[in-house]
Short mmCIF file of C-alpha atoms in Angstrom, two decimals:
data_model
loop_
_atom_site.label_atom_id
_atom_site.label_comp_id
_atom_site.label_asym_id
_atom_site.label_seq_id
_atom_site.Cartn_x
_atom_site.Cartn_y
_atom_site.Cartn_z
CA UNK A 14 0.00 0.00 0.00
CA UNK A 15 1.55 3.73 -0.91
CA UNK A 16 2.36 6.22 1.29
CA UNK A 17 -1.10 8.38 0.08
CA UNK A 18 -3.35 5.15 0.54
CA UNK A 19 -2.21 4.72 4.10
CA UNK A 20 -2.93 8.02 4.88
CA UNK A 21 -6.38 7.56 3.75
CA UNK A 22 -6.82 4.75 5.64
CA UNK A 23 -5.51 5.37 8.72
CA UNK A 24 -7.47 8.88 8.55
CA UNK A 25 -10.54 7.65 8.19
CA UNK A 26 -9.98 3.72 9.96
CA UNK A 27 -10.39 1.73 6.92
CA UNK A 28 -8.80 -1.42 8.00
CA UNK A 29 -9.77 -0.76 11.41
CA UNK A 30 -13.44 -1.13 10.49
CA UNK A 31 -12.47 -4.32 8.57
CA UNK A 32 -13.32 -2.65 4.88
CA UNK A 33 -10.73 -1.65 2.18
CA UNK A 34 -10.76 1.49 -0.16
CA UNK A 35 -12.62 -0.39 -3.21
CA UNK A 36 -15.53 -1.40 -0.77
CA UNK A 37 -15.81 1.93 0.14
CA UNK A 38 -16.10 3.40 -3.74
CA UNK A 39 -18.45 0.86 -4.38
CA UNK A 40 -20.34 1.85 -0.79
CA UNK A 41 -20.38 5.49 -2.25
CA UNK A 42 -21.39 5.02 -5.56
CA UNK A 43 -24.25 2.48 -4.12
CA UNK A 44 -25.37 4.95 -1.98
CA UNK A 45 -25.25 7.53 -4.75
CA UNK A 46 -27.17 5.84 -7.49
CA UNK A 47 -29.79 5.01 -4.44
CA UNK A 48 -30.54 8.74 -3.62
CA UNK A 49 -29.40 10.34 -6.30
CA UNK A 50 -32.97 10.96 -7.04
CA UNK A 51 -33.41 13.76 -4.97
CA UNK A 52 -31.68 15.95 -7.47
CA UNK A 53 -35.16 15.24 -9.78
CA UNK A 54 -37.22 14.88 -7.06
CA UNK A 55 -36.49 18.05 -4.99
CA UNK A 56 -37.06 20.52 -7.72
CA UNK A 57 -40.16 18.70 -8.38
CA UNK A 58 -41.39 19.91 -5.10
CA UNK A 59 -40.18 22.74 -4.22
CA UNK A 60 -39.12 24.50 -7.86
CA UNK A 61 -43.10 24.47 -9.08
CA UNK A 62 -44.45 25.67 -6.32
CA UNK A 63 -45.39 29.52 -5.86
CA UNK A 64 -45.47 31.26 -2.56
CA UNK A 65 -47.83 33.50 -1.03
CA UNK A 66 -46.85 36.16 -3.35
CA UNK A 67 -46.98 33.50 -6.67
CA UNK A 68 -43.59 33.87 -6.78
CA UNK A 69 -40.85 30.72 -8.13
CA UNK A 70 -37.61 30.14 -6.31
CA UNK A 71 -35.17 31.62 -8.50
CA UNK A 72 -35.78 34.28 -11.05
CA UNK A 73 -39.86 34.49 -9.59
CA UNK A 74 -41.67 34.30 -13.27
CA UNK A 75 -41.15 30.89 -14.16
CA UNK A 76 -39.96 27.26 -12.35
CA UNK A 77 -36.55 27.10 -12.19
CA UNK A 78 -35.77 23.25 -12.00
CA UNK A 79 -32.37 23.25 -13.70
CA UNK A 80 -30.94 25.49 -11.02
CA UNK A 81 -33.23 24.12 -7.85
CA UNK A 82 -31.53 20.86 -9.33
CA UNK A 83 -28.05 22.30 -9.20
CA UNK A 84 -28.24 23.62 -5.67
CA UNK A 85 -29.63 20.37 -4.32
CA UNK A 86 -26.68 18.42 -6.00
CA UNK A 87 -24.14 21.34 -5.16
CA UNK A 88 -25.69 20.91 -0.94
CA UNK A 89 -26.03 17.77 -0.76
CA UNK A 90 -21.98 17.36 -2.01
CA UNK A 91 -20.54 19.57 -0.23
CA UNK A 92 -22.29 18.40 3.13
CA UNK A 93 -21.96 14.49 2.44
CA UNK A 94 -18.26 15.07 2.27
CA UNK A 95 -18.30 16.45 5.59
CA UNK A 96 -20.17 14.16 6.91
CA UNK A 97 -17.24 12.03 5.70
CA UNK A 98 -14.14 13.95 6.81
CA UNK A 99 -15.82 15.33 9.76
CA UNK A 100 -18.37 12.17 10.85
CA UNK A 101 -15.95 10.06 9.24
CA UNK A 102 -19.20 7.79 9.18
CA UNK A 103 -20.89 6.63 5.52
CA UNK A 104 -23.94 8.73 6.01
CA UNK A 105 -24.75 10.98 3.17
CA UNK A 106 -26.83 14.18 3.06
CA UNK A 107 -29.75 15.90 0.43
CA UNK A 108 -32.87 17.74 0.70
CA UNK A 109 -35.20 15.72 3.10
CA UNK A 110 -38.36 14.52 1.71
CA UNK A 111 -41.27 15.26 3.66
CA UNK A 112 -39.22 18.64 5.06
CA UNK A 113 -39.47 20.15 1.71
CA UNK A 114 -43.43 19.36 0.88
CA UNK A 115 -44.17 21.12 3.95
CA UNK A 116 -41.73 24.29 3.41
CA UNK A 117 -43.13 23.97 -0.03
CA UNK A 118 -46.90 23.64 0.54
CA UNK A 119 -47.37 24.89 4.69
CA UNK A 120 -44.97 27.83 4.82
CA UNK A 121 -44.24 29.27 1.79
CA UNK A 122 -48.20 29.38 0.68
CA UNK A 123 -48.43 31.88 3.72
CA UNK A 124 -44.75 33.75 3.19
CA UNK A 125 -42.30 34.23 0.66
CA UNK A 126 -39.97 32.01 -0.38
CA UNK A 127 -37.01 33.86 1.06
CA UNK A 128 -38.97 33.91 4.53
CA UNK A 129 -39.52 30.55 4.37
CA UNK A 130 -36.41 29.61 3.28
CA UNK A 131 -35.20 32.09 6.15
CA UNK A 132 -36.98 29.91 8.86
CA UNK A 133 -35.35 26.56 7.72
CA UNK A 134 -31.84 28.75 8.30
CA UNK A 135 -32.54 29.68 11.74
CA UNK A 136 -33.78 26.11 12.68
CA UNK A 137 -30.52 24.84 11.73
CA UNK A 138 -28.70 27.55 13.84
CA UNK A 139 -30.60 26.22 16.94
CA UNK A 140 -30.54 22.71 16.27
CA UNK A 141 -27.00 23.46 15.91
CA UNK A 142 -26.84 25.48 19.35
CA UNK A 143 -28.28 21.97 20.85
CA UNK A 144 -25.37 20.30 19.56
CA UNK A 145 -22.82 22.53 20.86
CA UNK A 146 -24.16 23.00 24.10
CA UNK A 147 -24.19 18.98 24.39
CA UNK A 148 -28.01 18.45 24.78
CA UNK A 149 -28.72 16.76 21.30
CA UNK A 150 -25.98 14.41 22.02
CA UNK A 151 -27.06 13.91 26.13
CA UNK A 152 -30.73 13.06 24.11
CA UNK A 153 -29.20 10.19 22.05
CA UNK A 154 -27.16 8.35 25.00
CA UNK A 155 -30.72 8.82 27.33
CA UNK A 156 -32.33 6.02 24.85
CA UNK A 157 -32.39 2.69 26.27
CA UNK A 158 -30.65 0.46 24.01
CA UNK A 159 -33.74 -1.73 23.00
CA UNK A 160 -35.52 1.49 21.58
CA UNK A 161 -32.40 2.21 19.51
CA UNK A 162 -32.87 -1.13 18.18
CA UNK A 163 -36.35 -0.64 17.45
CA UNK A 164 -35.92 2.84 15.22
CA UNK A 165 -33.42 0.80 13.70
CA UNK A 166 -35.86 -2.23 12.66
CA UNK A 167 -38.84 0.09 12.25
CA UNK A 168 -36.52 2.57 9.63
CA UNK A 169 -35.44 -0.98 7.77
CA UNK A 170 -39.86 -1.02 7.28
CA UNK A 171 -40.00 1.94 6.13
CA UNK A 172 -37.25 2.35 3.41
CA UNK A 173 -38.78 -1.15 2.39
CA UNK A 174 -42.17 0.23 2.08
CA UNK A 175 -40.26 3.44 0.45
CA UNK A 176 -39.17 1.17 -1.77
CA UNK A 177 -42.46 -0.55 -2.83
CA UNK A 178 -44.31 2.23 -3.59
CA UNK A 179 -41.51 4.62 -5.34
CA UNK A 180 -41.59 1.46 -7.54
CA UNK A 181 -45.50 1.37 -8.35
CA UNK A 182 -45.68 -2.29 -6.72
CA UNK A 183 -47.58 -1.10 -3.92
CA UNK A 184 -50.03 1.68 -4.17
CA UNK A 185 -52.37 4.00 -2.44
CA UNK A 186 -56.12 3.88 -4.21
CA UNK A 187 -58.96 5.74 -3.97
CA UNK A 188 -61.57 3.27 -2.58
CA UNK A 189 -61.55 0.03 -0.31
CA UNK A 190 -58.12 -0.75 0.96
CA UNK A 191 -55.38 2.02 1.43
CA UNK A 192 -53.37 0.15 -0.41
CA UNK A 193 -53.18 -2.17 -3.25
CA UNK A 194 -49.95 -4.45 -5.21
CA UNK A 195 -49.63 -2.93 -8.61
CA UNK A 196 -52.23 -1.48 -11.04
CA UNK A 197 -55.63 -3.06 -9.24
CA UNK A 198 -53.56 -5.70 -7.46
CA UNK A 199 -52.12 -6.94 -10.95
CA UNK A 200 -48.81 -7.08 -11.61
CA UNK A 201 -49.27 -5.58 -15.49
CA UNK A 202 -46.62 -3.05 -16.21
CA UNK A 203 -43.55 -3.15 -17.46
CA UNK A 204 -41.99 -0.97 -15.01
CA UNK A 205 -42.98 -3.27 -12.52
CA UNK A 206 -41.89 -6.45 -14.35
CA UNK A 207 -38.02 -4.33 -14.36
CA UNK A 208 -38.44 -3.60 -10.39
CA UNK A 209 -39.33 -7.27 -9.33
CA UNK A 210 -36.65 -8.86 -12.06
CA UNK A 211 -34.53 -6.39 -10.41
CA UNK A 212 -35.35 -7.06 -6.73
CA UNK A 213 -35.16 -10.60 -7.45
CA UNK A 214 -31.87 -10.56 -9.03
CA UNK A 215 -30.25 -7.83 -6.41
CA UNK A 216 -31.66 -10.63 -3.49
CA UNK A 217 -30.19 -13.08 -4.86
CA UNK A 218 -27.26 -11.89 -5.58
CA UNK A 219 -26.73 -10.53 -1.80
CA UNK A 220 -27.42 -14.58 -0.92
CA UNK A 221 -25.06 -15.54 -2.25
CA UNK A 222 -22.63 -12.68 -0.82
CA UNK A 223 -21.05 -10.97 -4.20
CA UNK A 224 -19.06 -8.03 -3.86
CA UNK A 225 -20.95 -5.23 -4.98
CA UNK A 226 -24.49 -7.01 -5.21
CA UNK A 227 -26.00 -3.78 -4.74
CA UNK A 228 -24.10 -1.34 -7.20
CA UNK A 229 -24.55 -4.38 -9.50
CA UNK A 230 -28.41 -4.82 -8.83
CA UNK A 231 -28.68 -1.13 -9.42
CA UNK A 232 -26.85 -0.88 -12.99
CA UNK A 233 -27.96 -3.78 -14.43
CA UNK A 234 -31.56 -2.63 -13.63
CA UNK A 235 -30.90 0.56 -14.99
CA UNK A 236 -29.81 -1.16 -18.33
CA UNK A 237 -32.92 -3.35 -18.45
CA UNK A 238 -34.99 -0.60 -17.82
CA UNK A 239 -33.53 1.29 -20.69
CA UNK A 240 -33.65 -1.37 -22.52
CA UNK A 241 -37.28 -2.38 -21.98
CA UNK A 242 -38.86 1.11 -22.45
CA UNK A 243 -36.74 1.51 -25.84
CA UNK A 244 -38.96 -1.03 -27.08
CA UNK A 245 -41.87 -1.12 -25.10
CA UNK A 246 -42.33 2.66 -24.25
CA UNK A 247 -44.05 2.81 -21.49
CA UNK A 248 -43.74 6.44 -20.87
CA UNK A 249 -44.46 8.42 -17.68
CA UNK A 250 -46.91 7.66 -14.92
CA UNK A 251 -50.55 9.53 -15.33
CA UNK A 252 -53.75 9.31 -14.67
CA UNK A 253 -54.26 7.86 -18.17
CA UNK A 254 -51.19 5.56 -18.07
CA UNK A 255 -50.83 4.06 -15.15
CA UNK A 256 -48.38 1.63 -15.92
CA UNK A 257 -45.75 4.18 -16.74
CA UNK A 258 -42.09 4.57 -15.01
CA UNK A 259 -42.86 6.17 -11.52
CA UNK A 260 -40.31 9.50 -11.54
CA UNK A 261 -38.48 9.54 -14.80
CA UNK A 262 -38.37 7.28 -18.18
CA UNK A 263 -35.30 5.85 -18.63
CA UNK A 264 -33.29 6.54 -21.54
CA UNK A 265 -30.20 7.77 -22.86
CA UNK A 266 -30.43 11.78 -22.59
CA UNK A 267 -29.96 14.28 -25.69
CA UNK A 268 -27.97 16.41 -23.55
CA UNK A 269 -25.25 14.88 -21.45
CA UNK A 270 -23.51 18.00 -19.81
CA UNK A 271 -25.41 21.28 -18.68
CA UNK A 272 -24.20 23.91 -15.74
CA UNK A 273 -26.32 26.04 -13.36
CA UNK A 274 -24.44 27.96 -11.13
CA UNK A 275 -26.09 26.99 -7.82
CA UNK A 276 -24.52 29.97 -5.39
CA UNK A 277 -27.21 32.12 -6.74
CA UNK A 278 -29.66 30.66 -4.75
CA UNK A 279 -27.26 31.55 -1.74
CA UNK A 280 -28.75 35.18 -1.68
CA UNK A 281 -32.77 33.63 -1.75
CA UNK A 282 -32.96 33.68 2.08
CA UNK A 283 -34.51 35.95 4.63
CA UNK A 284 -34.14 34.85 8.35
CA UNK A 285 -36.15 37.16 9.75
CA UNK A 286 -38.85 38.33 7.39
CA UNK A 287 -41.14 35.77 8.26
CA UNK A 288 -41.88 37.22 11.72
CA UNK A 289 -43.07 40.36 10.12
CA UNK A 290 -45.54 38.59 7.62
CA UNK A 291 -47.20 36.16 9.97
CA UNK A 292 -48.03 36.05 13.44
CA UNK A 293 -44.96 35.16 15.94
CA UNK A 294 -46.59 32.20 16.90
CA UNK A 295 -47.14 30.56 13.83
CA UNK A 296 -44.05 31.33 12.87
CA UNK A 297 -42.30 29.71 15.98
CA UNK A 298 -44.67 26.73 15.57
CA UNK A 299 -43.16 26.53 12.12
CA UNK A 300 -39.69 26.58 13.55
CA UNK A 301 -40.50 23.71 16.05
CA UNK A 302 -42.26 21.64 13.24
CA UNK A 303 -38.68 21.46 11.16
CA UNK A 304 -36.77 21.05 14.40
CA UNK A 305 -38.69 17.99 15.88
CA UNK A 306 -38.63 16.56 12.88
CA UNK A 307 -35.05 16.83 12.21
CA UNK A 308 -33.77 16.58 15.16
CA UNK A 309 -35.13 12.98 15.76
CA UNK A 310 -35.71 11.92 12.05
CA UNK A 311 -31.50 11.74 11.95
CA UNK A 312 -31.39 10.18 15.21
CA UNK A 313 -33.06 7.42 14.15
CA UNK A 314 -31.07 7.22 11.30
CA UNK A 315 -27.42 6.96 12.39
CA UNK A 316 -29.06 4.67 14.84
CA UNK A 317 -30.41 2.48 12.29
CA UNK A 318 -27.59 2.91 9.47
CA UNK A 319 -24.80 2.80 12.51
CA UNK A 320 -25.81 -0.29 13.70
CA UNK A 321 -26.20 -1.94 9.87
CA UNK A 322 -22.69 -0.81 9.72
CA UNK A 323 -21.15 -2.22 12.97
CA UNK A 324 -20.38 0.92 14.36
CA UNK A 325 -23.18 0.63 17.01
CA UNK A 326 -21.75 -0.35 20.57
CA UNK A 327 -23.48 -2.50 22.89
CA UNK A 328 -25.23 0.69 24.18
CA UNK A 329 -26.13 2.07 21.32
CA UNK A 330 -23.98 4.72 20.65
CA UNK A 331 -21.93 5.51 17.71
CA UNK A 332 -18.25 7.11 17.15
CA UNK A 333 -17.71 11.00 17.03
CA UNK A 334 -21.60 11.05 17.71
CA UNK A 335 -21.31 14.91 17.93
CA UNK A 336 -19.49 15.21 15.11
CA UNK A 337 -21.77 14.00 13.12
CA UNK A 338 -25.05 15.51 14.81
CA UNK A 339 -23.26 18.71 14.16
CA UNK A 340 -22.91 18.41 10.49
CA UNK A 341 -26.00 17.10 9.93
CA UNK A 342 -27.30 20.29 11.80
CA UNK A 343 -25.28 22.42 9.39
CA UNK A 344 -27.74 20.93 7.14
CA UNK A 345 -30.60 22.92 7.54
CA UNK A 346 -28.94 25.86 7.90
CA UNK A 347 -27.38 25.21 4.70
CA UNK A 348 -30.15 24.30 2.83
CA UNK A 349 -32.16 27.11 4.23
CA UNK A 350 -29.01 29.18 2.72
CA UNK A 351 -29.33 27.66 -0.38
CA UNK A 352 -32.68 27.94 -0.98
CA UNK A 353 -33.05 23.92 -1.59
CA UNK A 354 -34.49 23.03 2.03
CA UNK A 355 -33.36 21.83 4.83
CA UNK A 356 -30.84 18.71 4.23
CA UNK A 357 -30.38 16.21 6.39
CA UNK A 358 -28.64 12.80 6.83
CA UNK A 359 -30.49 10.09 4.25
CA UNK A 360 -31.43 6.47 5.14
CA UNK A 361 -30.25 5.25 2.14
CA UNK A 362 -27.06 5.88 3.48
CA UNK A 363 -28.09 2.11 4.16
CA UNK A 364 -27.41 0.88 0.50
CA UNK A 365 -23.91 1.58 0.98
CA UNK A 366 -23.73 -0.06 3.90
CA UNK A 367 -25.04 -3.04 2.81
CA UNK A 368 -22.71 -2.80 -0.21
CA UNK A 369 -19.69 -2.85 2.68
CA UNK A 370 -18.97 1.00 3.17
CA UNK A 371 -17.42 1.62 6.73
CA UNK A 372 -16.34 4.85 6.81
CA UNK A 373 -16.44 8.83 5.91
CA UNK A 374 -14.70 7.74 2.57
CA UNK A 375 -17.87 6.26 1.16
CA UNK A 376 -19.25 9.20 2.31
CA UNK A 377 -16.85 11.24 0.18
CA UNK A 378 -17.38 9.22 -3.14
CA UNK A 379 -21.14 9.90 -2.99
CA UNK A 380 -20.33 13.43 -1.74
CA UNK A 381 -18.20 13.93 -5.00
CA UNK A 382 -20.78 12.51 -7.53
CA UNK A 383 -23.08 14.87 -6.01
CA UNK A 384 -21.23 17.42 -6.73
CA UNK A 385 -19.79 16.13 -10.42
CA UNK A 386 -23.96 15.64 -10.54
CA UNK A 387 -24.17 19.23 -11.03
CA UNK A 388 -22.78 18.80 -14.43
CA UNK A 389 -24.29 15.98 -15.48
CA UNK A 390 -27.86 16.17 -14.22
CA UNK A 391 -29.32 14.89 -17.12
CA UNK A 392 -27.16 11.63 -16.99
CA UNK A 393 -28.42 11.29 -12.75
CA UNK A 394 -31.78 11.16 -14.66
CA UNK A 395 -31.30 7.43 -16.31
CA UNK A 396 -31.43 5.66 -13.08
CA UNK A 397 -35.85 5.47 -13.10
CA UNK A 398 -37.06 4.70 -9.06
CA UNK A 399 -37.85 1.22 -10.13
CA UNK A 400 -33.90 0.47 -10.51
CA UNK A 401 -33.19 1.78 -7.22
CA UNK A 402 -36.00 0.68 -5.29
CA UNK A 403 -34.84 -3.07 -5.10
CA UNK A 404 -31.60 -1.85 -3.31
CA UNK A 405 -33.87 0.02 -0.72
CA UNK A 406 -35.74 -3.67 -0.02
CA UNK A 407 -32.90 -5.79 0.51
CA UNK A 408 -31.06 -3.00 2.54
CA UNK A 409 -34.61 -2.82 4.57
CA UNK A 410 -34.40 -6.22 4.74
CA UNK A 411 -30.62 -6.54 6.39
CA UNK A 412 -31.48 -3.53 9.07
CA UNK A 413 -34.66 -5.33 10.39
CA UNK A 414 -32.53 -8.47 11.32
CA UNK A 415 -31.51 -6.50 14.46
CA UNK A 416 -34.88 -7.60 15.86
CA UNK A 417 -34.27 -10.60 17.42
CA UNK A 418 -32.07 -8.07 19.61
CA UNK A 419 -35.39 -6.73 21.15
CA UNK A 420 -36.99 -8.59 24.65
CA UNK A 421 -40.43 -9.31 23.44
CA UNK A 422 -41.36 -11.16 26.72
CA UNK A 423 -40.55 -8.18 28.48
CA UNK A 424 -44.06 -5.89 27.55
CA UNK A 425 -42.27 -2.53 29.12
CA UNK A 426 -40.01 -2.50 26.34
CA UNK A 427 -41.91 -4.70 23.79
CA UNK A 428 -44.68 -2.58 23.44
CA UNK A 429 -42.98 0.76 23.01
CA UNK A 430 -40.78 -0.91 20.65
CA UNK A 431 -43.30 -2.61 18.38
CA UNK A 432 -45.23 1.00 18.41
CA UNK A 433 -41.86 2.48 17.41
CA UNK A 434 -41.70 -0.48 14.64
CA UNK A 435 -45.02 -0.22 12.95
CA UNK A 436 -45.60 3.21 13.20
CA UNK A 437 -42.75 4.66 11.13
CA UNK A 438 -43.97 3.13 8.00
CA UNK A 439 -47.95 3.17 8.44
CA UNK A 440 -47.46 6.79 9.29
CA UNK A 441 -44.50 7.62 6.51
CA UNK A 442 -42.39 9.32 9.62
CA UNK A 443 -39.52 8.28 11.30
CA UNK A 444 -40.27 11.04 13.77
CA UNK A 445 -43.81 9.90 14.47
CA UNK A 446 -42.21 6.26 15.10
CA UNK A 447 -39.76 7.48 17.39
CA UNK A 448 -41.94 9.74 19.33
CA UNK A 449 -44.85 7.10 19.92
CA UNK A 450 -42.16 4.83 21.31
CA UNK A 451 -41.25 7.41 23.78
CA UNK A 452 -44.47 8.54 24.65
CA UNK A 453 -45.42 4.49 25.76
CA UNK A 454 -42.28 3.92 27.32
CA UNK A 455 -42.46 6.76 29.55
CA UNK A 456 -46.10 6.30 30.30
CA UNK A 457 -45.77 2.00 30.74
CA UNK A 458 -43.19 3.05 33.24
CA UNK A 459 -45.32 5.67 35.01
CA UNK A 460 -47.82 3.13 35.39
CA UNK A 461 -46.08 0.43 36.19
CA UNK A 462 -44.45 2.66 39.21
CA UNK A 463 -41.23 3.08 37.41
CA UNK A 464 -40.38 6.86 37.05
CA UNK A 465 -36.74 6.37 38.27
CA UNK A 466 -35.95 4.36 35.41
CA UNK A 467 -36.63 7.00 33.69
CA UNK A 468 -33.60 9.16 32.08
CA UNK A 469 -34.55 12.62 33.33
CA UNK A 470 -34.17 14.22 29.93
CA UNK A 471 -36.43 11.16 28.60
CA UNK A 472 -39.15 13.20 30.41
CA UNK A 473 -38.04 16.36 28.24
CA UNK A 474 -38.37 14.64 25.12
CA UNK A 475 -41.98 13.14 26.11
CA UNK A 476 -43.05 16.70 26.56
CA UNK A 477 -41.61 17.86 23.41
CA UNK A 478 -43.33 14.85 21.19
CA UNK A 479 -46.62 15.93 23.39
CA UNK A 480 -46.49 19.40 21.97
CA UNK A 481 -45.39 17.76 18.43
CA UNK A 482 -48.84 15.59 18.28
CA UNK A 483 -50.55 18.33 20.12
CA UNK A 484 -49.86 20.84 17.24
CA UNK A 485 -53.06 20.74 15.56
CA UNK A 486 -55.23 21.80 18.43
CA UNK A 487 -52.23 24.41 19.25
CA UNK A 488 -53.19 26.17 15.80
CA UNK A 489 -56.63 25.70 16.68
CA UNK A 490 -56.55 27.46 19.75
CA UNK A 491 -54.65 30.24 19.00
CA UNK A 492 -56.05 30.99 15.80
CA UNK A 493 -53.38 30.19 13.68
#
């Protein structure tokens, strides 16, 4: 091994963590091809929607989605690598799904887009504060251990169901059941014949244990699916076509290179201007919404993607834990900066994983095709959901295995857990998961005459996820 090699492993633990430098490239570019889809999907979202004063992100006339797509690639880059020099962890970083429908659709139809953009900033700065000031990180280490291993099973669920539906197989519908397999519980589509030949083949091929069954399941779906909709041509989902690809068609683009300088958007941001257009309240409610949610939404992820890794210890916690809650707090303050949402750290983080990533480096491969993705954003375009989707499974898949970890005969534990479990994916929240198994452990143990078993900032985290449910009737009340 060179001189430059060794320094790259010993700076980031390579060996230590039992993984090489090629595992970790193939972990990054895994993990890369698996969310790289936010780059699409985030100016879908937030680029075509208008604020209270009809305005686009951007120039204000028209949607901007080449440049919304350049500053989510250019955020999400910069931030996944460091994650990875900083972390030195293979979690990666983009735009956080969920976040950005509700800056999109809840505070920027009552402000501007520079206010709202402006509130994301400032609940990054705080979130940050919490790190600093060691509370975010005392929050983590109050967990019991079992509960950490229950976000981790119940995030596995989700990114499965994720998975499923981003692929068309499972679907919501409009009358009897929530949810149905396919197109009326037929498997009839050709995207869906690539996703379960794909899923099939990617399962298979992590069976048997071959290096980079992932990255491989991942390409070789992509090719399929090019190949299939070159001669089947499915098209694009609609109401009329049903059976179309799910996010984009796959195909080889007309136009492989194209540059939007993303810094513009660095300018698009008004922390304080939202206090002056809407009532203090709401705006502080708005504040706490993206807080709660990110503060515990990446909890439960480096829990979950930590302990697929290895790098969990017997009590749950990870290495350079602050390290990494801090950059992922810079998130949000940098994607209220650059106008592209608040970023935070991604659960597919997991695909890497599973393809054998270890450490920050992975993190700095997917961090660098990010940003090389800012180029080439018509190329990040091939890869259709149902090509990545399979990857999300099987990862989902490898994280739940951590349940048999879990005392099921013990119901003070069991319960909150399997309410932690089930109600990440039925309710499309990791946040909602991890705050009903708080709320039922605290209150099993109140019951059950157990308050001193209780960690005492446990009790500070009930009351926030009381005021997080509670929100509703807050707005009610006050009128807002």
């Amino acid at each position: 091994m060179s001189d430059t090699n060794s320094g790259i492993d010993r700076f980031f633990a390579i060996s230590a963590r039992g993984s090489t430098i090629s595992r970790e490239v193939r972990g990054g570019l895994a993990t890369f091809f698996t969310m790289a889809y936010i780059v699409v999907l985030n100016p879908i979202i937030i680029a075509t929607g208008k604020d209270v004063q009809h305005q686009f992100i951007g120039d204000g006339s028209t949607p901007n989605l080449p440049l919304v797509a350049a500053g989510t690639a250019f955020v999400a880059g910069v931030l996944t690598i460091l994650m990875g020099v900083i972390g030195r962890v293979p979690f990666a970083m983009a735009a956080g799904l969920g976040l950005n429908a509700f800056v999109t659709f809840n505070i920027a139809s009552v402000m501007s887009w520079e206010e709202a953009m402006g509130l994301v900033f400032l609940e990054g700065i705080i979130i940050g504060v919490l790190v600093l000031t060691g509370f975010r990180v005392a929050v983590f280490n109050a967990i019991p251990s079992q509960l950490k291993t229950a976000i981790s099973v119940g995030i596995g669920l989700f990114i499965a169901l994720i998975g499923f539906v981003d692929a068309g197989f499972v679907r919501r519908v409009a009358a009897g059941p929530p949810l149905e397999m396919g197109i009326h519980n037929t498997l009839t589509s050709w995207p869906i014949f690539v996703f379960v030949v794909g899923l099939l083949v990617t399962a298979a091929l992590v069976a048997r244990k071959v290096k980079g069954a992932i990255l491989i399941g991942i390409v070789g779906t992509t090719v399929l699916a090019i190949i299939v909709e070159s001669i089947a041509k499915a098209g694009q989902v609609s109401d009329t076509n049903p059976g179309g690809w799910m996010l984009n068609v796959p195909a080889l683009p007309d136009q492989i290179i194209g540059f939007h300088n993303p810094l513009v958007l660095f300018k698009e941001f008004d922390p304080f201007g939202a206090f002056s257009r809407v009532s203090v309240i709401l705006a502080v409610l708005f504040v706490f919404t993206l807080l709660i949610t990110d503060f515990f939404d990446t909890m439960g992820t480096i829990v979950g993607v930590g302990r697929q890794a290895g790098l969990v210890d017997a009590d749950g916690m990870l290495p350079r834990t602050r390290e990494i809650l801090l950059v992922d707090s810079l998130g949000a303050a940098a994607g209220g900066a650059g106008s592209v949402s608040s970023n935070t750290t991604y659960i597919e983080s997991a695909a890497g994983v599973g393809e054998g990533a270890r450490t920050g480096l992975a993190s700095v491969v997917t961090g660098l095709l990010f940003l090389v993705a800012i180029f080439f954003a018509p190329l990040v375009k091939i890869v259709p959901y149902e090509a990545a989707a399979p990857a999300l499974i099987v990862v989902g898949f490898l994280m739940m295995t951590s349940i048999r970890e879990i005392d099921f005969t013990d119901f003070e534990i069991a319960i909150p857990a399997f309410l932690t479990i089930v109600v990440m994916p039925f309710t499309y929240s990791i946040s909602n998961g991890i705050g009903a198994g708080f709320l039922s452990y605290v209150l099993i143990k109140i019951v059950k005459g157990k308050t001193r078993e209780i960690h005492p900032l446990l009790w500070v985290v009930a009351a926030l996820f009381v005021v997080y449910f509670a929100l509703g009737p807050i707005r009610v009340l006050f009128g807002v």
